[in-house]
Amino acid sequence: MKVVVTIQHPGHVHFFKHAIAELEGRGHEVFVFARENEVTADLLERYDIDYEMLAGTYDSLPTLVAVQATYEARLLARVLRIRPDVITAIGGPAATHAAKVVGARSVVFYDTEHATIIKKLAYPFADAIYTPECYRDEIGPKQVRYPGYHELAYLHPDRFEPDPGVLAENGIDPDRKLAIVRFSGWDSSHDMGQGGFDDPSEVVSRLEDAGARVLITSEVDLPPDLEPYRLTTDPAGMHDLLYYADVFVGEGATTAAEAALLGTPAVYVNTLTMGYIDDIEERGLLFGYDGPDRHEQGLKRAIEIVEDDDPERWSRSRDRAIEGMIDVTDVIVAALEGAGMERGRRAEPADAVDART
């Protein structure tokens, strides 16, 4: 079976990395095509994944449109040559469009309800759409729900083992409280017009006043006074740092979910919320603030966590929360192999349309 995996974000590398290895181990041919975004290329190389970068970054809606058009055209040219059985993506308008042209099956994974543009461009062309059980939208016969979150494709206990060496590598005193702070960019199609913290400098100063060492990861340029706090570690070590941190404070939903599922309490400050964020919050691992007072309320909660004298309770909460959750890599592999088998049963590429649609 030939499988094309498309990558548009660093998180997609984590999501697919184990599935890529397992599929190749089972004798399938896997082709990875990417669009540059933050540290995507660094992660692909770090995990020794062969790939081709088809398009660069963007910094506004007009440049996003141009980059996406370039990416989609180049992806189509590659799949016309490869003639894959299955094309997969997170969201993935380009993947679903290319699949229709070449008669491949398209398998989409998604968890972001408010990404209206992506859903309108991708869902009508997808053959199967896999979502967490907590996904709010009802998509129809194409939808397959599973008990888990995207992040459990790489942070499930069967997949992730923290490396304590990351503390020494970053000069972190294990006896001092550690806060990981993330500031997001707002140029994605589903993020424009949204917001998080009012004053990044105040976030850092108040966490420090509470006794925490602060490290920042950011999608945007930082003011000069915050640049010394920027985390410069190997991107592949980010999850180790989240595991050993005492609190995560940030505007990014994916990183907030990652921290929570590693047993680190997460304070999520963003006007946007999603089904999986609400679900994790209900399990007591995440605290979300999206109102006009989100900056102050989020900081207040973060400081309370830093000053908490029973940090082990978060690990206990995490163990209870993921009980019954599955290794999502198993879902990915089964979905792609199943789609490949269905594709193989069809005699003509032109017939490669999901029978359920």
XYZ file of C-alpha atoms in Angstrom:
357
model
C 0.000 0.000 0.000
C 1.172 3.514 -0.810
C 0.301 6.179 1.776
C 0.788 9.932 1.499
C 0.965 11.824 4.804
C 0.662 15.614 4.710
C 2.077 17.859 7.437
C 1.128 21.518 7.958
C 2.117 22.111 11.589
C 4.716 20.834 14.092
C 1.946 19.079 16.014
C 1.144 17.023 12.933
C 4.662 15.566 13.025
C 4.071 14.290 16.545
C 0.616 12.993 15.631
C 1.801 10.901 12.682
C 5.375 9.967 13.673
C 4.626 6.607 15.310
C 2.079 5.671 12.648
C 4.618 6.386 9.908
C 7.146 4.082 11.582
C 4.574 1.321 12.098
C 3.277 1.499 8.538
C 6.804 1.335 7.134
C 7.548 -1.558 9.483
C 4.598 -3.426 7.994
C 5.952 -3.000 4.485
C 3.885 -0.048 3.292
C 5.404 2.813 1.298
C 4.946 6.135 3.087
C 5.520 9.511 1.423
C 5.572 12.621 3.620
C 4.952 16.106 2.233
C 5.054 19.213 4.410
C 4.376 22.921 4.525
C 6.856 24.845 6.680
C 5.456 26.182 9.935
C 7.589 27.081 12.962
C 9.777 23.993 13.721
C 8.125 21.476 11.389
C 11.295 20.726 9.416
C 13.392 20.456 12.583
C 11.051 17.835 14.018
C 10.860 15.796 10.827
C 14.637 15.661 10.708
C 14.908 14.961 14.433
C 12.682 11.900 14.046
C 14.514 10.794 10.884
C 11.389 11.038 8.729
C 12.027 11.387 5.001
C 10.006 14.290 3.640
C 9.726 16.937 0.960
C 8.921 20.538 1.879
C 6.416 21.856 -0.654
C 5.765 25.407 0.591
C 7.024 27.981 3.056
C 5.501 30.001 5.855
C 2.941 32.809 5.854
C 2.259 35.863 8.029
C -1.164 37.095 6.908
C -4.368 35.888 5.291
C -3.296 36.958 1.756
C 0.049 35.168 2.059
C -1.725 32.140 3.556
C -3.884 31.930 0.432
C -0.816 32.142 -1.810
C 1.151 29.587 0.208
C -1.802 27.197 0.318
C -2.291 27.445 -3.448
C 1.385 26.661 -4.036
C 1.269 23.786 -1.569
C -1.865 22.288 -3.115
C -0.523 22.492 -6.680
C 2.777 20.877 -5.744
C 1.070 18.179 -3.691
C -1.175 17.313 -6.617
C 1.845 17.006 -8.918
C 3.490 14.571 -6.495
C 0.458 12.362 -5.973
C -0.179 12.195 -9.722
C 3.279 10.659 -9.976
C 3.003 8.384 -6.925
C -0.616 7.230 -7.382
C -1.125 6.468 -3.665
C -3.849 4.266 -2.240
C -4.487 6.563 0.734
C -3.836 10.222 1.537
C -4.161 11.442 5.110
C -3.972 14.740 6.966
C -5.104 16.685 9.982
C -7.799 18.905 8.479
C -6.271 18.649 5.060
C -8.121 20.460 2.247
C -5.165 19.884 -0.073
C -5.026 16.190 0.831
C -8.714 15.554 0.202
C -8.698 17.479 -3.074
C -5.653 15.600 -4.370
C -7.153 12.270 -3.333
C -10.274 12.910 -5.400
C -8.202 13.693 -8.481
C -6.093 10.514 -8.318
C -8.761 8.158 -6.968
C -7.100 7.612 -3.594
C -8.992 7.226 -0.334
C -8.727 10.271 1.933
C -8.678 9.902 5.709
C -8.927 13.105 7.741
C -8.321 13.512 11.470
C -9.652 16.660 13.120
C -10.579 18.114 16.500
C -11.101 21.844 15.889
C -14.765 22.770 15.566
C -14.302 26.485 14.893
C -12.006 26.008 11.865
C -14.880 26.766 9.506
C -12.830 27.370 6.364
C -10.863 24.141 6.701
C -14.016 22.134 7.349
C -15.821 23.600 4.338
C -12.855 22.941 2.063
C -11.954 19.465 3.326
C -14.973 17.622 4.720
C -17.063 17.383 1.516
C -14.184 15.639 -0.268
C -13.033 13.334 2.554
C -13.898 9.638 2.582
C -13.571 9.291 6.357
C -13.288 11.881 9.125
C -11.951 10.679 12.481
C -12.732 12.816 15.525
C -12.458 12.436 19.303
C -15.675 11.401 21.028
C -15.826 14.874 22.596
C -15.906 16.622 19.190
C -19.023 18.790 19.253
C -20.064 18.610 15.600
C -22.106 15.853 14.008
C -20.620 15.360 10.549
C -22.691 12.454 9.269
C -21.904 8.960 7.937
C -18.270 9.815 7.206
C -17.527 10.517 10.873
C -15.777 7.962 13.079
C -15.468 8.836 16.767
C -12.860 7.351 19.112
C -12.192 7.627 22.878
C -9.099 9.793 22.997
C -7.435 13.000 21.888
C -4.956 13.761 19.097
C -2.262 14.190 21.737
C -2.617 10.559 22.831
C -1.092 9.474 19.519
C 2.267 10.404 21.040
C 1.697 11.052 24.763
C -0.199 7.892 25.654
C 1.710 6.084 28.451
C 2.552 3.298 25.987
C 4.271 5.840 23.718
C 5.919 8.424 25.942
C 8.687 8.089 28.528
C 10.001 11.409 29.936
C 13.728 12.121 29.799
C 14.945 13.764 33.032
C 18.112 14.848 31.228
C 16.165 17.761 29.754
C 16.378 19.559 33.108
C 20.174 19.668 33.207
C 20.337 20.513 29.499
C 18.305 23.654 30.177
C 19.911 24.597 33.494
C 16.718 23.917 35.450
C 16.843 23.472 39.218
C 14.539 20.509 39.983
C 13.839 21.974 43.426
C 12.398 25.201 42.005
C 8.910 25.518 40.537
C 8.904 25.628 36.737
C 6.328 27.424 34.572
C 6.203 26.922 30.812
C 4.508 29.854 29.068
C 3.338 29.855 25.447
C 2.258 32.833 23.384
C 0.424 32.116 20.137
C 0.349 33.762 16.753
C -3.085 34.754 15.522
C -2.592 34.431 11.765
C -4.135 30.992 11.204
C -7.421 31.105 9.324
C -9.297 29.909 12.425
C -7.450 32.187 14.899
C -7.809 35.601 13.293
C -9.697 38.077 15.446
C -9.123 36.088 18.632
C -6.949 36.902 21.648
C -5.303 35.671 24.818
C -3.232 37.551 27.392
C -3.322 41.352 27.574
C 0.263 41.842 28.779
C 2.877 39.086 28.257
C 5.423 40.861 30.457
C 3.027 40.857 33.396
C 2.471 37.124 32.954
C 6.183 36.479 33.397
C 6.763 38.940 36.243
C 3.880 37.662 38.344
C 4.856 34.032 37.905
C 8.399 34.923 38.943
C 7.094 36.815 41.959
C 5.278 33.619 42.957
C 8.616 31.783 42.921
C 8.583 30.077 39.525
C 11.320 29.797 36.939
C 9.716 30.880 33.654
C 10.536 29.562 30.192
C 8.723 30.847 27.107
C 7.849 29.200 23.825
C 6.326 31.601 21.321
C 4.977 31.699 17.776
C 5.532 35.462 17.660
C 8.346 37.915 18.297
C 8.803 38.690 21.977
C 9.416 42.135 23.468
C 13.109 42.675 24.302
C 12.568 42.201 28.040
C 11.143 38.700 27.464
C 13.606 37.437 24.867
C 16.002 36.030 27.536
C 13.192 33.739 28.699
C 12.737 32.128 25.292
C 13.229 28.378 25.331
C 16.014 27.301 22.976
C 15.984 23.559 23.603
C 15.645 20.874 20.940
C 11.954 20.998 19.890
C 11.757 17.243 20.429
C 12.408 17.830 24.148
C 9.389 20.071 24.641
C 7.181 17.283 25.963
C 9.824 16.288 28.494
C 9.849 19.852 29.799
C 6.061 19.926 29.956
C 6.108 16.704 31.949
C 8.525 18.098 34.542
C 6.937 21.568 34.697
C 4.725 22.535 37.626
C 2.327 24.553 35.490
C 1.675 25.412 31.862
C 0.296 28.878 31.149
C -0.548 29.801 27.597
C -2.706 30.662 24.632
C -2.133 27.476 22.609
C -4.760 24.748 22.865
C -2.549 21.898 21.680
C 0.235 22.630 24.170
C -2.304 23.102 26.961
C -3.781 19.691 26.186
C -0.316 18.128 25.994
C 0.642 19.488 29.405
C -2.600 18.331 30.999
C -2.286 14.826 29.563
C 1.245 14.641 30.979
C -0.072 15.450 34.457
C 0.937 19.120 34.455
C -1.955 21.490 35.247
C -2.669 23.759 32.298
C -4.038 27.297 32.354
C -5.464 28.040 28.908
C -6.171 31.716 28.136
C -7.859 32.186 24.778
C -11.177 33.488 23.486
C -11.512 30.242 21.532
C -12.503 26.950 23.078
C -13.051 23.463 21.664
C -14.699 20.208 22.584
C -11.473 18.532 23.621
C -10.435 21.525 25.746
C -13.785 21.452 27.541
C -13.516 17.692 28.002
C -10.048 17.875 29.553
C -11.209 20.741 31.772
C -14.112 18.624 33.029
C -11.556 15.995 34.044
C -9.799 18.536 36.274
C -6.556 18.833 34.329
C -7.056 22.165 32.597
C -8.428 25.579 33.501
C -9.792 27.622 30.617
C -10.445 31.371 30.582
C -12.067 33.010 27.560
C -13.939 36.051 28.904
C -12.987 39.733 29.046
C -11.199 39.159 32.384
C -9.315 36.105 31.090
C -5.871 37.678 31.635
C -6.370 38.359 35.335
C -8.342 35.204 36.089
C -5.860 33.000 34.254
C -2.907 34.523 36.090
C -4.667 34.151 39.418
C -5.219 30.437 38.810
C -1.643 29.929 37.577
C -0.217 31.515 40.722
C -2.450 29.343 42.906
C -1.036 26.277 41.163
C 2.566 27.454 41.616
C 1.888 27.921 45.327
C 0.083 24.564 45.679
C 1.665 22.346 48.356
C 0.351 19.059 46.862
C 1.606 18.961 43.264
C 1.293 15.154 43.113
C -2.473 15.458 42.949
C -2.203 16.476 39.308
C -0.539 13.187 38.385
C -3.297 11.318 40.188
C -5.913 13.320 38.303
C -4.192 12.545 35.037
C -4.166 8.793 35.711
C -7.895 8.859 36.404
C -8.618 11.064 33.401
C -6.995 8.890 30.743
C -8.346 5.619 32.089
C -10.276 4.080 29.222
C -8.566 6.269 26.613
C -6.905 4.485 23.713
C -3.531 4.781 22.014
C -4.557 6.988 19.096
C -1.669 5.764 16.937
C -3.523 2.436 16.818
C -6.544 4.315 15.457
C -4.437 6.011 12.777
C -2.792 2.801 11.577
C -6.058 0.855 11.518
C -7.833 3.672 9.667
C -5.168 3.944 6.977
C -4.788 0.205 6.465
C -8.563 -0.162 6.323
C -8.821 2.613 3.750
C -6.062 0.996 1.719
C -7.878 -2.338 1.704
C -11.084 -0.640 0.573
C -9.185 1.193 -2.158
C -7.673 -2.114 -3.297
C -11.101 -3.667 -3.731
C -12.101 -1.024 -6.269
C -11.240 -1.813 -9.843
C -11.198 1.716 -11.247
C -9.677 4.843 -9.628
C -12.685 6.864 -10.755
C -14.855 4.771 -8.427
C -12.897 5.800 -5.338
C -15.788 7.525 -3.616
C -16.946 6.449 -0.183
C -20.012 4.234 -0.562
C -21.520 5.876 2.495
C -21.739 9.290 0.788
